[in-house]
Tab-separated table of C-alpha atoms in Angstrom:
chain	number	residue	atom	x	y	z
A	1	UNK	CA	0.000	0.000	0.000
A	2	UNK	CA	2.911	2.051	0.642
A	3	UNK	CA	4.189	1.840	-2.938
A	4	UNK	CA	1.230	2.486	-4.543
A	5	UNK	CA	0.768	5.750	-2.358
A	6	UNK	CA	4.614	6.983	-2.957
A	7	UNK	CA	4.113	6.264	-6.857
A	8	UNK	CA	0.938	8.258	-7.008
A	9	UNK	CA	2.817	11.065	-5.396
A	10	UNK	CA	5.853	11.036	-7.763
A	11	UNK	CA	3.148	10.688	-10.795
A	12	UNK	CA	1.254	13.642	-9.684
A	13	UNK	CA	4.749	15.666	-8.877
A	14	UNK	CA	6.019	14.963	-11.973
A	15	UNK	CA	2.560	16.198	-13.752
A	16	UNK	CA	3.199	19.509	-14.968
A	17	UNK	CA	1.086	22.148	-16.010
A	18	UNK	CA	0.721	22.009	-19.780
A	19	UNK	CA	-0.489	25.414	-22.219
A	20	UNK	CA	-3.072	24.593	-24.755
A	21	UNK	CA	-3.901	27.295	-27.475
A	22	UNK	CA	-7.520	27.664	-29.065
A	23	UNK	CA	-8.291	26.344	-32.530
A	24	UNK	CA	-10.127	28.790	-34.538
A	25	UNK	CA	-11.092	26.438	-37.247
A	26	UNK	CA	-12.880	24.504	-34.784
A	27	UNK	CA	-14.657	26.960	-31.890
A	28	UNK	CA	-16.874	28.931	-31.562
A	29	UNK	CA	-18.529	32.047	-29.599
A	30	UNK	CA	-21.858	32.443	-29.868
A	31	UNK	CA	-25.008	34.394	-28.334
A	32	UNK	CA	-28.446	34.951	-28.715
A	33	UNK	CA	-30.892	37.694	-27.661
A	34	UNK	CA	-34.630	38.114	-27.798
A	35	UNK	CA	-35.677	40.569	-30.669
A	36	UNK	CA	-39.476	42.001	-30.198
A	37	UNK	CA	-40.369	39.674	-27.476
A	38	UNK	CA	-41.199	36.825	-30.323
A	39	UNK	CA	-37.831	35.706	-32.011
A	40	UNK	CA	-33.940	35.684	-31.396
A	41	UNK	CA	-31.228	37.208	-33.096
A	42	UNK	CA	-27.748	35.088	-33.239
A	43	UNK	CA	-24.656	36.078	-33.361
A	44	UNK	CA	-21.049	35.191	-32.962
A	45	UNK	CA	-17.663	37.166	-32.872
A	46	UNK	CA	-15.097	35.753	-35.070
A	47	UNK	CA	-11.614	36.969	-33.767
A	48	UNK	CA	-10.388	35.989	-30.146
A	49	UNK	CA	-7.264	34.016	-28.655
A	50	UNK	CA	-7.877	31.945	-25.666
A	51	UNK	CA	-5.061	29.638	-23.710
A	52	UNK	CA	-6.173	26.880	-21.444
A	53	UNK	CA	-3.930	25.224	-18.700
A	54	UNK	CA	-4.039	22.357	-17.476
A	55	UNK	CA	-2.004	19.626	-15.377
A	56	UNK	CA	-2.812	16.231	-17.499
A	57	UNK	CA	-6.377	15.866	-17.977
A	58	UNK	CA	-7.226	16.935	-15.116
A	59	UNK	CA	-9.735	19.777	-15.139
A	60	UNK	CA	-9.849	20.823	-12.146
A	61	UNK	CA	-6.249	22.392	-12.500
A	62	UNK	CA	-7.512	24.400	-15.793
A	63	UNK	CA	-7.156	27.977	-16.153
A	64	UNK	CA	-9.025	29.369	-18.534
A	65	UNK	CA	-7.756	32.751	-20.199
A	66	UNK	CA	-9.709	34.959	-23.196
A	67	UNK	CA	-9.635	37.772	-25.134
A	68	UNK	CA	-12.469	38.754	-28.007
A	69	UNK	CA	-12.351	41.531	-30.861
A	70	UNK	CA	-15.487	42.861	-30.604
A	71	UNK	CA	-15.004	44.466	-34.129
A	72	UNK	CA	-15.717	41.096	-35.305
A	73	UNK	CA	-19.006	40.883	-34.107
A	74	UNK	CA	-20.826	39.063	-36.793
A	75	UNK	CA	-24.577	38.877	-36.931
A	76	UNK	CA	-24.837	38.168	-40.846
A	77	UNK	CA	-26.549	41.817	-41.026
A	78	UNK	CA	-23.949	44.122	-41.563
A	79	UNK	CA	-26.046	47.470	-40.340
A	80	UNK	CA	-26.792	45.398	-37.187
A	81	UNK	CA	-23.114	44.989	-36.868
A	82	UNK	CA	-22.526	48.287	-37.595
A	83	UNK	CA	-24.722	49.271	-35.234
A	84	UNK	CA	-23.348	46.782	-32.187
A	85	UNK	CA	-20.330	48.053	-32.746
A	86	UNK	CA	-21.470	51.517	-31.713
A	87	UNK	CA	-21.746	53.487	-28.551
A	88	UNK	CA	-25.181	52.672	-27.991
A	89	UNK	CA	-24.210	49.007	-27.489
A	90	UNK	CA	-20.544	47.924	-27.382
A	91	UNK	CA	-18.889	51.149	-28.198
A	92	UNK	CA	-15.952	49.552	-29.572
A	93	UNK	CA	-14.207	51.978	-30.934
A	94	UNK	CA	-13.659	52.829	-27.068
A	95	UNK	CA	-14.104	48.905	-25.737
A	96	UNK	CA	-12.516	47.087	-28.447
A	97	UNK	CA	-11.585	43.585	-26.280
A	98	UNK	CA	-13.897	41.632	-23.997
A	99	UNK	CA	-12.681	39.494	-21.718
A	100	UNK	CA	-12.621	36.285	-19.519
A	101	UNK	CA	-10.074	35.133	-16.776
A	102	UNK	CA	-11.071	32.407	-14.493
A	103	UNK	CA	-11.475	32.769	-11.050
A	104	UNK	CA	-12.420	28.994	-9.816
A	105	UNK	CA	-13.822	25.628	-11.176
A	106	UNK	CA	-15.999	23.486	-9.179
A	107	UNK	CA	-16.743	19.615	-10.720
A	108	UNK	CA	-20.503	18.559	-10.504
A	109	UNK	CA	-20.719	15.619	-11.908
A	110	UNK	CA	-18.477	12.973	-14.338
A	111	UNK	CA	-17.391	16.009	-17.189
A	112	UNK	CA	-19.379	18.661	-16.103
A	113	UNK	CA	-18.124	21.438	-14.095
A	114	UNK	CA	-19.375	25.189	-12.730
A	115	UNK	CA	-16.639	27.751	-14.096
A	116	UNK	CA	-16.333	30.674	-12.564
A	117	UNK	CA	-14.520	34.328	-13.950
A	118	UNK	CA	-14.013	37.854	-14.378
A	119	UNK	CA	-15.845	38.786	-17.785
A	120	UNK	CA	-15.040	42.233	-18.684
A	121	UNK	CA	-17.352	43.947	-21.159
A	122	UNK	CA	-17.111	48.294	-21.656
A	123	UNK	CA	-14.489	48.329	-18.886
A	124	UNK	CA	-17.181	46.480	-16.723
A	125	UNK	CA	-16.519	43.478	-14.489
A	126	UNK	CA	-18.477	41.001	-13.389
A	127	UNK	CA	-18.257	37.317	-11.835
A	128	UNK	CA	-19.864	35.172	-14.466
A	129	UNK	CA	-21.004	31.136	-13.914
A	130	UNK	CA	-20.704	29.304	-17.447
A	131	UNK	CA	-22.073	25.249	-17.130
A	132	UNK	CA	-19.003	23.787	-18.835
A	133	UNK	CA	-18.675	20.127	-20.095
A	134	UNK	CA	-15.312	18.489	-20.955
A	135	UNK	CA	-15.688	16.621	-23.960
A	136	UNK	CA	-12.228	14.403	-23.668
A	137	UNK	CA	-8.775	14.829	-25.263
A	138	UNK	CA	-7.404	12.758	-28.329
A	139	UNK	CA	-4.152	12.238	-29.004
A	140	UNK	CA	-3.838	12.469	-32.793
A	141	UNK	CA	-6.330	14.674	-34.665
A	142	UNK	CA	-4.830	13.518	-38.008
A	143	UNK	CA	-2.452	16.184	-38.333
A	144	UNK	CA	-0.538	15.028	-35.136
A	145	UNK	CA	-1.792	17.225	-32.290
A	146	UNK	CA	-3.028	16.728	-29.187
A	147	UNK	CA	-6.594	18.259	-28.946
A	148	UNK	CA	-9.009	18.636	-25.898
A	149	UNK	CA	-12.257	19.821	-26.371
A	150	UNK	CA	-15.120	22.207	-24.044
A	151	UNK	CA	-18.044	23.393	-23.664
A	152	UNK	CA	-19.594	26.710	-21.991
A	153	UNK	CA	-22.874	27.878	-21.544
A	154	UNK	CA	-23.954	30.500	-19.573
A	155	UNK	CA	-26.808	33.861	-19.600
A	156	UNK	CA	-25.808	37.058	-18.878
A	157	UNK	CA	-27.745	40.600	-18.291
A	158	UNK	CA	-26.243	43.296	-20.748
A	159	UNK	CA	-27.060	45.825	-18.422
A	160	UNK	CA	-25.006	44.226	-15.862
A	161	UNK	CA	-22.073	46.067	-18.417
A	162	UNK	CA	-22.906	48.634	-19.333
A	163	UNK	CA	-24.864	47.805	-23.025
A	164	UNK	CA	-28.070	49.741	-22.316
A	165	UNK	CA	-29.437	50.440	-25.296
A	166	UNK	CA	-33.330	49.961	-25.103
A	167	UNK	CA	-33.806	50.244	-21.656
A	168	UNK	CA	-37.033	48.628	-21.804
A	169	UNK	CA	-35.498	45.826	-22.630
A	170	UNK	CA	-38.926	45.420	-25.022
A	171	UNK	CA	-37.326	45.301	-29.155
A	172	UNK	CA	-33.640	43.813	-27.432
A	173	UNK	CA	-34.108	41.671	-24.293
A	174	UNK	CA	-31.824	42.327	-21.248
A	175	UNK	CA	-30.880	38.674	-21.020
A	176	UNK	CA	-28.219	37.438	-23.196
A	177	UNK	CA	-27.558	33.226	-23.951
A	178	UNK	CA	-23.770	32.462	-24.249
A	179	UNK	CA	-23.064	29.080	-25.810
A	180	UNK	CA	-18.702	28.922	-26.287
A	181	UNK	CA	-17.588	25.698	-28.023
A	182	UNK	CA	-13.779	25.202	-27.748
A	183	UNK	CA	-11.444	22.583	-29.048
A	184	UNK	CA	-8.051	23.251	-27.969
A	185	UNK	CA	-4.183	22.597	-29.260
A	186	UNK	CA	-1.349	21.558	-27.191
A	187	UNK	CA	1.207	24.172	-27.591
A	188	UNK	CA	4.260	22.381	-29.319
């Protein structure tokens, strides 16, 4: 019994920390709002870097770290992005990054986990809670990388940050849907 405790400990000592960058070609950030009270508008922003690390597979031990262009807000309407992109929502001409650093990440159950960070939207913080499932990790996409793949769901209130704009909240809801789907690269 000995043994088998000392080699766990050397296994997990010897673990280290590993950086895994975000693939582009295969993630992505998306949202969805209420428009009118009686349909949703989608969108998704289409520039961002995000690092992820992580001892092993272990989860627990990940640190999630992001950064989004909000220029490339992409609604497939380009006076709606035009118009996102302006003072009366995003102002990013002022704004131009949001961001996410993580704060904590609790496990619920097998591959689902509660993660908690700093989202930073107009200069305005918040703790945010995204539901966030691990999908696994594969050793060999074909092209000979490691991959690990995530999921990250979470709804926020634009208000919350500053993105006012129809304060009703009656032709652009208040509540925003976040779904983030992230497949990962081990840095070489």
């Amino acid at each position: 019994m000995t043994l088998v405790i000392a080699f766990t400990f050397a296994m997990t000592a010897n673990a280290q920390t590993q950086t895994w960058n975000v693939d582009p070609a295969h993630s992505f950030l998306t949202f969805s709002i209420k428009h009118l009270g009686i349909s949703f508008v989608e969108g998704k922003f289409d520039q961002y870097q995000g690092t992820l690390k992580m001892t092993g597979e272990d989860v627990m031990t990940a640190k999630f770290d992001f950064s989004i262009d909000v220029n490339s807000i992409n609604t497939g309407v380009e006076a709606r992005d035009g118009h996102l992109k302006s003072a009366d929502f995003f102002d990013a001409a002022q704004f131009g990054k949001i961001t996410f650093k993580q704060t904590s990440i609790k496990k619920v159950k097998k591959d689902q986990y509660r993660l908690v960070g700093d989202l930073t939207i107009k200069n305005v913080t918040k703790s945010v809670t995204f539901d966030l499932v691990y999908g696994g990790k594969i050793d060999n996409d074909g092209f000979g990388n490691q991959k690990v793949g995530f999921q990250a769901t979470t709804t926020i209130n634009r208000f919350d940050f500053g993105v006012a704009y129809d304060p009703t909240g009656q032709a652009v809801a208040k509540e925003v849907n976040i779904a983030v789907n992230l497949e990962f690269a081990k840095q070489k």
